[in-house]
CSV table of C-alpha atoms in Angstrom, one decimal:
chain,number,residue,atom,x,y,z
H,90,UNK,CA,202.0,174.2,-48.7
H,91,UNK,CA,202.5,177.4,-50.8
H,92,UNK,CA,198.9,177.7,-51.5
H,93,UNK,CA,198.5,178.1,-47.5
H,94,UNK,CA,200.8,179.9,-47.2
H,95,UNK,CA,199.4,182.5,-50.3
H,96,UNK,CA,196.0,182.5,-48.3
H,97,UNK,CA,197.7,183.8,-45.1
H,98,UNK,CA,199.5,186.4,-47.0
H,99,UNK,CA,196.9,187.3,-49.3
H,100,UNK,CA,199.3,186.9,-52.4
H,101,UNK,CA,201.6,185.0,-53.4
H,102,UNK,CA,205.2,184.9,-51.8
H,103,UNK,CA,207.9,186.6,-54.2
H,104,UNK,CA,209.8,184.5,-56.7
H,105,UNK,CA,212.6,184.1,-55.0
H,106,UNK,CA,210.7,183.1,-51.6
H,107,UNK,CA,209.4,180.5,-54.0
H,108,UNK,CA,212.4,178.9,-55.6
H,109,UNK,CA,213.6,178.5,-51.9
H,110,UNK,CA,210.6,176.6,-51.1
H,111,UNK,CA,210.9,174.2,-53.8
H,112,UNK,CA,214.4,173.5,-53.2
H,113,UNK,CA,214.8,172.9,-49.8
H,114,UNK,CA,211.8,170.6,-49.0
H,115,UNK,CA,210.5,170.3,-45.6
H,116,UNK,CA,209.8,166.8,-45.0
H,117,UNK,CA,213.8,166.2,-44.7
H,118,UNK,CA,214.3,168.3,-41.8
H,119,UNK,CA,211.0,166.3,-39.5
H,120,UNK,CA,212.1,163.4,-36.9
H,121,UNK,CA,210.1,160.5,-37.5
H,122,UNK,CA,207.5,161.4,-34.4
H,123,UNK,CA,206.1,165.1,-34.5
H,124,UNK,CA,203.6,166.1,-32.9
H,125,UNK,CA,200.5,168.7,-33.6
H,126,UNK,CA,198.0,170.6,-31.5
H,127,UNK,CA,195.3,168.2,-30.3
H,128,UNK,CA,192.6,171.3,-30.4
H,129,UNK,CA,192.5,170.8,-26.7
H,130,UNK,CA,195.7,173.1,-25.2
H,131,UNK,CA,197.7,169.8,-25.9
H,132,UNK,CA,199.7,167.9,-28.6
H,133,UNK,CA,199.0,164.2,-30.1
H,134,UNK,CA,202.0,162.2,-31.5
H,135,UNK,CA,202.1,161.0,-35.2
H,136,UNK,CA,204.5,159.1,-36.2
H,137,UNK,CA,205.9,158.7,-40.3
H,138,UNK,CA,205.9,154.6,-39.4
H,139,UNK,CA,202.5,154.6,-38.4
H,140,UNK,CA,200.5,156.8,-40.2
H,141,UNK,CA,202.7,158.1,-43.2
H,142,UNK,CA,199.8,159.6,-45.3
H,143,UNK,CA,199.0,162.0,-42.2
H,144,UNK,CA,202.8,162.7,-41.4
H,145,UNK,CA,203.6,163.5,-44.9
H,146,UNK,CA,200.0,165.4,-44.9
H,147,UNK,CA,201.4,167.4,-41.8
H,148,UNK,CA,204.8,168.2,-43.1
H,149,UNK,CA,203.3,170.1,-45.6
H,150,UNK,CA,201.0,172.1,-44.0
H,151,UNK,CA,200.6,175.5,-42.7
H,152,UNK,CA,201.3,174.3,-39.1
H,153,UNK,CA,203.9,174.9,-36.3
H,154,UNK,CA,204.8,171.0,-35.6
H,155,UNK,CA,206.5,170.4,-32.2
H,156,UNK,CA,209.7,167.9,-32.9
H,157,UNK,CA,211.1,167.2,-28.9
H,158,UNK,CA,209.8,167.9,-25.7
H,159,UNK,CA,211.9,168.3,-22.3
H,160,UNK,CA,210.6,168.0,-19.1
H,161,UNK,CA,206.8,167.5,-20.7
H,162,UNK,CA,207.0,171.0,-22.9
H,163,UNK,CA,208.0,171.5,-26.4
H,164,UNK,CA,211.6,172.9,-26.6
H,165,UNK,CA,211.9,172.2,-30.7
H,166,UNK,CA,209.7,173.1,-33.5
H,167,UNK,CA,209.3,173.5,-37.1
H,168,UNK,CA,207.5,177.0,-37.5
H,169,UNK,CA,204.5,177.8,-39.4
H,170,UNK,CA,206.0,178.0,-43.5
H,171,UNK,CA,203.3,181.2,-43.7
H,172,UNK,CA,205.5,182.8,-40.1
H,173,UNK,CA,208.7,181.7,-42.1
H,174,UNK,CA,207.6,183.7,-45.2
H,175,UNK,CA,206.4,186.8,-43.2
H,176,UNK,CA,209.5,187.0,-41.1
H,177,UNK,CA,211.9,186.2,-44.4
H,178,UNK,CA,210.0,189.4,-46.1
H,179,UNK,CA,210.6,191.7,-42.7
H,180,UNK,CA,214.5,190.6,-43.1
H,181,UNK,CA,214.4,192.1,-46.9
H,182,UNK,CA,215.6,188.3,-48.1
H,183,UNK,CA,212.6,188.1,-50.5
H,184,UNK,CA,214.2,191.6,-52.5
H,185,UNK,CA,215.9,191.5,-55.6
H,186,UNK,CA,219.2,190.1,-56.6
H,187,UNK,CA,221.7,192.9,-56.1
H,188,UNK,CA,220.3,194.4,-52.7
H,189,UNK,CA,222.3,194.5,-49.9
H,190,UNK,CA,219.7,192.1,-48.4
H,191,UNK,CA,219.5,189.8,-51.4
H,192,UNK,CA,221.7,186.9,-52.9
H,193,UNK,CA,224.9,187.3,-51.1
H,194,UNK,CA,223.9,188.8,-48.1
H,195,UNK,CA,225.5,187.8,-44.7
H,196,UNK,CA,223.0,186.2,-42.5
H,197,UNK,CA,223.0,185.4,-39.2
H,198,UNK,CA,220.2,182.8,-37.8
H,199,UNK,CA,219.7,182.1,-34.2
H,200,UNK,CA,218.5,178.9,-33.2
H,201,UNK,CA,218.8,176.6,-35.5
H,202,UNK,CA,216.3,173.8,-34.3
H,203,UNK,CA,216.0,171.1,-37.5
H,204,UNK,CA,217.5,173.3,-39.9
H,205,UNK,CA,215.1,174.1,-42.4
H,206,UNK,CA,214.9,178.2,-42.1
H,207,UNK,CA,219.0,177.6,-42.4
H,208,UNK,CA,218.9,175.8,-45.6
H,209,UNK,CA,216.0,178.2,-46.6
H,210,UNK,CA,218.4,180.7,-46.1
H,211,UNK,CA,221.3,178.9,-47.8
H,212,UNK,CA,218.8,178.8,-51.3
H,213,UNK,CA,218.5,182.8,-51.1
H,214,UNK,CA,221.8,183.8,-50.4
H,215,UNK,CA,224.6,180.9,-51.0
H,216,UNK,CA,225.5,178.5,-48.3
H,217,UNK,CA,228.7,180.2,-47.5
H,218,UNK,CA,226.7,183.4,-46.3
H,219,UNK,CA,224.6,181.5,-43.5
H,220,UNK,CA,225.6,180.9,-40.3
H,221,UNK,CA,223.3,179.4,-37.5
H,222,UNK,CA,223.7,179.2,-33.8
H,223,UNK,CA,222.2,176.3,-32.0
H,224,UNK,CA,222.5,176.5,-27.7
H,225,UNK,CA,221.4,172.1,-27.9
H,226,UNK,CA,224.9,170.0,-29.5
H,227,UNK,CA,221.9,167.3,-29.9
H,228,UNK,CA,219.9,169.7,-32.0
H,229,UNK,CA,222.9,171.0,-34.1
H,230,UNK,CA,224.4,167.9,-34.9
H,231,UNK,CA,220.6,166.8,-36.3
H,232,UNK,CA,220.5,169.7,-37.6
H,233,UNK,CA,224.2,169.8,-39.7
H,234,UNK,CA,222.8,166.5,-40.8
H,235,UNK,CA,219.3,167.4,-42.4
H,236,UNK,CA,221.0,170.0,-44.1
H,237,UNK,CA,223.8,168.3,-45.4
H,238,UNK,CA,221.3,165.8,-46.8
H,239,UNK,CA,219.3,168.6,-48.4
H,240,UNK,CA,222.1,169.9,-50.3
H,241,UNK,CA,223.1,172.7,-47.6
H,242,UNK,CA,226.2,173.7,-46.5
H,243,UNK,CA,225.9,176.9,-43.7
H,244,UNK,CA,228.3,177.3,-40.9
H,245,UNK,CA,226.4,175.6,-38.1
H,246,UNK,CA,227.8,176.9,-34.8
H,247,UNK,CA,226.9,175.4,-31.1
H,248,UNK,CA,227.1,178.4,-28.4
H,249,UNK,CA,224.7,181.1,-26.6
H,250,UNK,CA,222.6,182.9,-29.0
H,251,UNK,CA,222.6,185.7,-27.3
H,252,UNK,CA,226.2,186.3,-28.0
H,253,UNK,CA,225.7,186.3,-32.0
H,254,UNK,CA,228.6,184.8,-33.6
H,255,UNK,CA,231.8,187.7,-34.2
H,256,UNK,CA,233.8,185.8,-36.5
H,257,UNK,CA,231.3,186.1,-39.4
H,258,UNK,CA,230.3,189.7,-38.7
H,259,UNK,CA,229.2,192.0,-39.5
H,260,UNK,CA,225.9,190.9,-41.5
H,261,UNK,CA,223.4,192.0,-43.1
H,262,UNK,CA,220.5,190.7,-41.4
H,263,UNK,CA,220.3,188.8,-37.7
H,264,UNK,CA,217.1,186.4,-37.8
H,265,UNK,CA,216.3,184.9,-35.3
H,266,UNK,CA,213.6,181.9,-34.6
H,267,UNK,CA,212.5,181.9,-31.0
H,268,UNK,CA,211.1,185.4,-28.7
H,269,UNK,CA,213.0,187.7,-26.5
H,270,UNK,CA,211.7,190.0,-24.1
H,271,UNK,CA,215.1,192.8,-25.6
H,272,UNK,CA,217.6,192.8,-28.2
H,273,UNK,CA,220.7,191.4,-26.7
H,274,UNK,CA,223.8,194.3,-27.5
H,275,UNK,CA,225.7,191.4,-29.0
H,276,UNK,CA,222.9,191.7,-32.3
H,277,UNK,CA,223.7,195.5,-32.6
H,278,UNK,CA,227.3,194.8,-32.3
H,279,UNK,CA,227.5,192.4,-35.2
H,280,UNK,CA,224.7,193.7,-37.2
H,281,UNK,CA,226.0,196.4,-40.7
H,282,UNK,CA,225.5,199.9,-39.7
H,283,UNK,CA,224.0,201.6,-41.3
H,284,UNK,CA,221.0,199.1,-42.9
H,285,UNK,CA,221.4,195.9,-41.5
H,286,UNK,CA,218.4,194.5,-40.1
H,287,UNK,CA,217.3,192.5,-36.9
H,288,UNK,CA,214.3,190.6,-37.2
H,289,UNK,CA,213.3,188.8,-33.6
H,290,UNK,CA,209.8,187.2,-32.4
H,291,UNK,CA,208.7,189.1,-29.3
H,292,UNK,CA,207.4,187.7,-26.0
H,293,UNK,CA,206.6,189.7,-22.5
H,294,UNK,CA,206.0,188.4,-18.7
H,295,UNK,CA,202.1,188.6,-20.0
H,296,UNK,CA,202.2,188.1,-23.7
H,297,UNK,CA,204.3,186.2,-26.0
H,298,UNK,CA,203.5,187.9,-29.5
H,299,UNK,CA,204.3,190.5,-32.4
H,300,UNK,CA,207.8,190.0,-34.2
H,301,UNK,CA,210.6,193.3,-34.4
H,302,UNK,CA,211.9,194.2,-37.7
H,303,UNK,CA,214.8,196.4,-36.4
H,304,UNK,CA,216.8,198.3,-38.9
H,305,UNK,CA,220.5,199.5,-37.6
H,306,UNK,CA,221.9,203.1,-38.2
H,307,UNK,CA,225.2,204.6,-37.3
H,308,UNK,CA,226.8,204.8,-33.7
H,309,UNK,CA,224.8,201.9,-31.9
H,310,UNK,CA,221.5,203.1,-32.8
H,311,UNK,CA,218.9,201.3,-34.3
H,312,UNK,CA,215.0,201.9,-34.7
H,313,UNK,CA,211.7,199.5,-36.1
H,314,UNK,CA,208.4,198.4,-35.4
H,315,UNK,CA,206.4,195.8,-34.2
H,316,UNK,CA,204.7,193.5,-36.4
H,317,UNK,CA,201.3,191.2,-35.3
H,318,UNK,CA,202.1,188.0,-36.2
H,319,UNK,CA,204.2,185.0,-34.7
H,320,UNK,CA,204.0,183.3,-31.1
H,321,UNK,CA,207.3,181.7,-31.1
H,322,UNK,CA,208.9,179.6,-27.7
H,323,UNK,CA,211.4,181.9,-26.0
H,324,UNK,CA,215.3,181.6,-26.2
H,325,UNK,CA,216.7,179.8,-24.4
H,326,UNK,CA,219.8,180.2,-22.0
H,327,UNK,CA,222.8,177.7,-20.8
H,328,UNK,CA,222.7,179.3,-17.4
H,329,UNK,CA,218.8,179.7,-15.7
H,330,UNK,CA,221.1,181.8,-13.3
H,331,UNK,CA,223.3,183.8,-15.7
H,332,UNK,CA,222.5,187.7,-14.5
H,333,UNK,CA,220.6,189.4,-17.4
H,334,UNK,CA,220.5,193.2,-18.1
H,335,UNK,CA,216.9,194.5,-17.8
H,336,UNK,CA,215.1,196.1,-20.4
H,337,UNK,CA,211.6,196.7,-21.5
H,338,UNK,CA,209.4,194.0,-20.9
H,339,UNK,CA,211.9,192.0,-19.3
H,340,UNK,CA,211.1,188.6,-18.1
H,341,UNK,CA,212.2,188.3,-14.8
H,342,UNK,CA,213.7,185.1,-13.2
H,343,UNK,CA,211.5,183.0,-10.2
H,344,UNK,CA,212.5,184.0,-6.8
H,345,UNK,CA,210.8,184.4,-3.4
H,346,UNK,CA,209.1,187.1,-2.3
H,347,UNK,CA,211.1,189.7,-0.8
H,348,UNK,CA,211.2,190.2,2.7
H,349,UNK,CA,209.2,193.1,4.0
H,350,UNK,CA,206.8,193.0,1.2
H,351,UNK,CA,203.4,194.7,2.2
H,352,UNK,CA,200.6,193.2,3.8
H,353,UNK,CA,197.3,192.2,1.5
H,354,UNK,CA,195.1,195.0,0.5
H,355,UNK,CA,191.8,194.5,-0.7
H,356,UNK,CA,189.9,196.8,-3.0
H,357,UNK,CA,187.1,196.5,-5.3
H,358,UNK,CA,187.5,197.3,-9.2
H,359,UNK,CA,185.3,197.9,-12.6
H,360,UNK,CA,188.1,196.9,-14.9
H,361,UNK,CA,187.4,193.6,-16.1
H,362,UNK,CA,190.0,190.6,-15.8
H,363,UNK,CA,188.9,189.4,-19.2
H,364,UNK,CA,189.5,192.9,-20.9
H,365,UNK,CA,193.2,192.7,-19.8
H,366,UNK,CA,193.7,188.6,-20.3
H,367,UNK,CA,191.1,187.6,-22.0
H,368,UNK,CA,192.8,186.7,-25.2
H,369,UNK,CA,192.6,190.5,-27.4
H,370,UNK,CA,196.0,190.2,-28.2
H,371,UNK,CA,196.5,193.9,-28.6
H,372,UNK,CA,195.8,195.1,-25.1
H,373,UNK,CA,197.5,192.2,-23.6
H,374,UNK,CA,200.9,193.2,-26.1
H,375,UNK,CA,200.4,197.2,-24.6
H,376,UNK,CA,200.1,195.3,-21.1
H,377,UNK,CA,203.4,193.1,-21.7
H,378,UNK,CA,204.9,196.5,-22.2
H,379,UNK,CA,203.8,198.7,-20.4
H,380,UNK,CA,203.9,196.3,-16.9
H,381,UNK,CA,207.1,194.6,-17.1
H,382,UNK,CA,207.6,191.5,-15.5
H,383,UNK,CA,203.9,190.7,-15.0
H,384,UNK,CA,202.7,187.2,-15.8
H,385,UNK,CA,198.9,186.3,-15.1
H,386,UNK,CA,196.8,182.7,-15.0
H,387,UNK,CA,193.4,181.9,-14.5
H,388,UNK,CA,192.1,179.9,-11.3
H,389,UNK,CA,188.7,178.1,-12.5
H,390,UNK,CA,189.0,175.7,-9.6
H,391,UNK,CA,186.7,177.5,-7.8
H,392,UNK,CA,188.1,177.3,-4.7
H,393,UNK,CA,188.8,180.9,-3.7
H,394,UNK,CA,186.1,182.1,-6.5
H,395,UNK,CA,184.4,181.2,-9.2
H,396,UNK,CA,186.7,182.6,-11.3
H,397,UNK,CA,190.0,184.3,-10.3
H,398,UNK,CA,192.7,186.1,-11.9
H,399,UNK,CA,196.0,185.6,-10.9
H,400,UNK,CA,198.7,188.6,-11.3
H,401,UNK,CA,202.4,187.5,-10.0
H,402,UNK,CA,205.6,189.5,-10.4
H,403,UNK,CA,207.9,187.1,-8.8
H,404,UNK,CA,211.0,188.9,-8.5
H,405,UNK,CA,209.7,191.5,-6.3
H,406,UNK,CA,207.0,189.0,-4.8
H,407,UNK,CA,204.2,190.4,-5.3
H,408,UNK,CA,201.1,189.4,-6.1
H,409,UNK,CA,197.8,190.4,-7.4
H,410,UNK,CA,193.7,188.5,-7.3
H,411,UNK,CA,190.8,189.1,-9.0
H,412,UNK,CA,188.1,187.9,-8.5
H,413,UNK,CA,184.3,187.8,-10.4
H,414,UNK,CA,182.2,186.0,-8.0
H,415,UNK,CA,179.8,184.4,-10.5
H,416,UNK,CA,176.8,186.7,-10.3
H,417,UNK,CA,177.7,190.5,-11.3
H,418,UNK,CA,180.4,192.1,-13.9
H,419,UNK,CA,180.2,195.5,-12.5
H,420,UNK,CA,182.7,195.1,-10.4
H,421,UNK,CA,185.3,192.6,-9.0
H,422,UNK,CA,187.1,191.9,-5.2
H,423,UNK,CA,190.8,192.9,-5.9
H,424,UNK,CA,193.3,191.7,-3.4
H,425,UNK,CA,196.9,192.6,-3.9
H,426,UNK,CA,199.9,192.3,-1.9
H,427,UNK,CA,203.7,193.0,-2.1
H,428,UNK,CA,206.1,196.0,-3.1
H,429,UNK,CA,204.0,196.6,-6.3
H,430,UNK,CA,200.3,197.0,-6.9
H,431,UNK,CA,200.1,195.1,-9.8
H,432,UNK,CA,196.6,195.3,-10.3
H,433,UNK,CA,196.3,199.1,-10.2
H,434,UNK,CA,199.3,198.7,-13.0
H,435,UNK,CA,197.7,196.9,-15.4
H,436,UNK,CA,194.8,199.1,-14.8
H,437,UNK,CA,197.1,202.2,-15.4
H,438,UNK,CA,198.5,200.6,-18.5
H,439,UNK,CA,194.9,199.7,-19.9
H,440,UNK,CA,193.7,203.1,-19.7
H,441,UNK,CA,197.0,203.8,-21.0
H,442,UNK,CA,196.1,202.1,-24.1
H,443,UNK,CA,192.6,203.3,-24.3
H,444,UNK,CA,193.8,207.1,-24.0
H,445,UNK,CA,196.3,206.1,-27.3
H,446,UNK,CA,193.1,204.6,-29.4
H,447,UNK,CA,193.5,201.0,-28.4
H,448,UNK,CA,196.6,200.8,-30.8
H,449,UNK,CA,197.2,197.3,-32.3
H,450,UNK,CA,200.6,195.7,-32.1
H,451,UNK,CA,201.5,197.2,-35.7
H,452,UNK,CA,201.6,200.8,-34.2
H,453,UNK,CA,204.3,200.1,-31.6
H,454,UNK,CA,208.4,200.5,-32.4
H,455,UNK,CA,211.2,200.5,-30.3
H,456,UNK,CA,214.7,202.8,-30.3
H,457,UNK,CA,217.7,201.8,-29.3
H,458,UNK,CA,220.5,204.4,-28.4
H,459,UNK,CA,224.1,203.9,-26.6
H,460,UNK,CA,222.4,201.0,-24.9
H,461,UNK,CA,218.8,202.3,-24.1
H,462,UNK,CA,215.8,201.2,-25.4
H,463,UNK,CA,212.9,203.5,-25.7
H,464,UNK,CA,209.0,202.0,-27.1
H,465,UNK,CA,206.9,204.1,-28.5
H,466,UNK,CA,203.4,203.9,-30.4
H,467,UNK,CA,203.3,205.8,-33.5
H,468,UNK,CA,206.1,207.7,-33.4
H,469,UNK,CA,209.3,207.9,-31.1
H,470,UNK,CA,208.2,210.4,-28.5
H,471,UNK,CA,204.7,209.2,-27.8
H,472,UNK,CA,205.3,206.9,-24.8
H,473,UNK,CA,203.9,203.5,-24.2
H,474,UNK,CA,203.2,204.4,-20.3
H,475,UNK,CA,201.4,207.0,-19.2
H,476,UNK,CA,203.9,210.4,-17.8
C-alpha cells in the first residue's frame, strides 16, 4: 500500500507517517462486504468469505472502499491511504517530535466511520490525545471496537460534528473526514489560537472537491488555502431541517419554487455547457464558488434535446436549460426561469475565472474574521466574483 501511496506523492511519506502505517493495519477496520467502483458510475460487492485473495488485495490498495450504503448510496467509507497521507501532512501530523503538531498534540477528528484515520492518529500522537466524533451510534460502536482490537484507545464520542467536542478543547488540529460547503464556528471555537490548524475536504452545490488547510490566529480569525486533491461524501446532519447559517458556497436545502418566480426566458449563448460541467475540475471549483447554491446534471435522454444541461437552485426555484441540439457548437438555446438567471451566473463566474488566468484550485484561500468568510485567489483582496 505504501508504494501507491509514494507514487501519488511522488516520495515517500515521512517516517513518522510510516511507522503509523505499519502499526495500525487496515484490513482490521474493513466489514466483511466492501464494495469498489465497478468502472461504470457504480459499485460491485466483494466479500472476504468469498473471494479473500481480492478482499485482502483491496484492503491494501490505494482505493476509497465503500463499507455501508443507506437508501442505495454510500454513507461509509475507508478513504484513499494516499488522501489520508496528504491530508495528515496539511494537519502538520507528519512534523517532528516536539512541534506543537507532533507527538502529543490534541486532535480532533470528525467522523469517525471504521476508525482507521483515528487509530492512525492515536500512533502519531498517543491515544489519549484523539478524540473522534461519529453522528451514526452503529458506526461508533464498530468503530470503538476495530480500534480497540487494533491496540487503540481514543475518546470515541457519538454527537453532531458540527458542534466539535468542548470538553477536549482546545486542540491543535481539527481533521475532519467528510466535505463541507463552510467551516462551522464551533471548529474556530475549539481550535488553539494562534496555530492550530483545520484541515476539512471541500464540496459546493456544483463541485465536491479541493481540501482547506486552515490555520487559526488570534481573536476568531483564521486564514488558508485550498488544496486539489480529495472528493470526500459530505457531513452529514441529524436534522435534514435544522436551519443552517449561509456562507460561501453554501449548499442549500430542497424546497419548492418560490411563488412569483419569473416566467421562462429564452436566450441563445456561446458559452459551452461542457466548458463549465464538463469535468475540468478547476473551473467547475471557481463555479462552486463563485455561484452558490447551483447544482447542475446532464439530460442525454434526448427528449427535450439531444443533450441538455440542467442548472437548478432549488431554494429560490429557479432553474436554468441548455441546450446543444446535436449539429452546431457555436452556440446553444438557453432557457431560464425563476428569481435568478442562473445561466448568465455561471457565465459571469467563468469569465470571472478566465479574467484571473484560469486559476487552479491550489490558488484559492479563504479568511475568516468575527464570523465572516471572505475567498480569495492569490491573495486576500483579489475576489473570487467579479466587482
Amino acid at each position: 500500500m505504501l508504494v501507491a501511496v509514494r507514487e501519488q506523492l511522488g516520495g515517500p511519506p515521512p517516517a513518522r507517517l510510516r511507522q503509523a502505517f505499519h502499526r495500525v493495519r487496515r484490513h482490521r477496520f474493513l466489514p466483511g462486504r466492501i464494495w469498489l467502483r465497478d468502472g461504470s458510475g457504480g459499485y460491485e460487492p466483494v466479500d472476504r468469505a468469498a473471494d479473500p485473495d481480492r478482499w485482502a488485495a483491496a484492503a491494501y490498495s490505494d482505493e476509497p472502499l465503500v463499507t455501508r450504503f443507506t437508501d442505495g448510496q454510500p454513507s461509509s467509507s475507508a478513504s484513499m491511504p494516499s488522501m489520508v497521507v496528504r491530508m495528515l501532512l496539511l494537519a502538520g501530523l507528519g512534523e517532528p517530535r516536539g512541534s506543537r503538531q507532533g507527538a502529543g498534540a490534541r486532535v480532533l477528528e470528525l467522523g469517525t466511520g471504521t476508525g482507521y484515520n483515528a487509530g492512525l492518529l492515536c500512533a502519531l500522537v498517543g491515544d489519549r490525545q484523539v478524540t473522534t466524533v461519529e453522528l451514526d451510534p452503529v458506526l461508533a460502536a464498530e468503530a470503538q471496537e476495530n480500534l480497540k482490537a487494533s491496540g487503540c484507545a481514543p475518546t470515541v464520542v457519538v454527537g453532531d460534528a458540527a458542534d466539535g467536542w468542548p470538553p477536549g478543547g482546545p486542540y491543535d488540529t481539527v481533521l475532519a473526514t467528510f466535505s463541507v460547503d463552510r467551516v462551522p464556528p464551533a471548529w474556530l471555537g475549539q481550535v488553539r489560537s494562534p496555530g492550530g490548524r483545520i484541515v476539512v475536504p471541500w464540496a459546493s452545490a456544483w463541485c465536491t472537491y479541493g481540501t482547506l488547510a486552515l490555520t487559526a490566529g488570534r481573536a476568531g480569525r483564521a486564514e488558508g488555502r485550498f488544496h486539489s486533491f480529495a472528493s470526500f461524501m459530505q457531513m452529514a446532519r441529524p436534522d435534514p431541517d435544522r436551519p443552517e447559517t449561509a456562507g460561501p458556497g453554501s449548499v442549500p436545502k430542497r424546497c419548492g419554487p418560490r411563488s412569483g418566480a419569473s416566467a421562462a426566458a429564452c436566450a441563445s449563448t456561446t458559452l459551452s455547457p461542457w466548458a463549465v460541467a464538463g469535468g475540468d475540475l478547476d473551473a467547475e471549483f471557481h463555479i462552486g464558488l463563485a455561484v452558490p447554491g447551483a447544482s447542475f446534471a446532464w439530460d442525454t435522454s434526448g427528449e427535450h434535446a439531444p443533450t441538455r444541461l440542467l442548472v437548478d437552485d432549488a431554494t429560490t426555484g429557479s432553474r436554468a436549460t441548455v441546450d446543444y441540439d446535436g449539429r452546431s457548437a457555436a452556440a446553444f438555446s438557453v432557457t431560464q426561469a425563476g428569481p435568478r438567471l442562473l445561466w448568465d451566473e455561471v457565465t459571469t463566474a467563468f469569465r470571472r475565472w478566465e479574467e484571473l488566468g484560469r486559476p487552479g484550485v491550489d490558488r484559492y484561500g479563504l479568511s475568516i474574521e468575527e464570523g465572516a468568510a471572505e475567498l480569495w485567489v492569490d491573495s486576500p483582496g483579489t475576489a473570487v466574483t467579479a466587482r
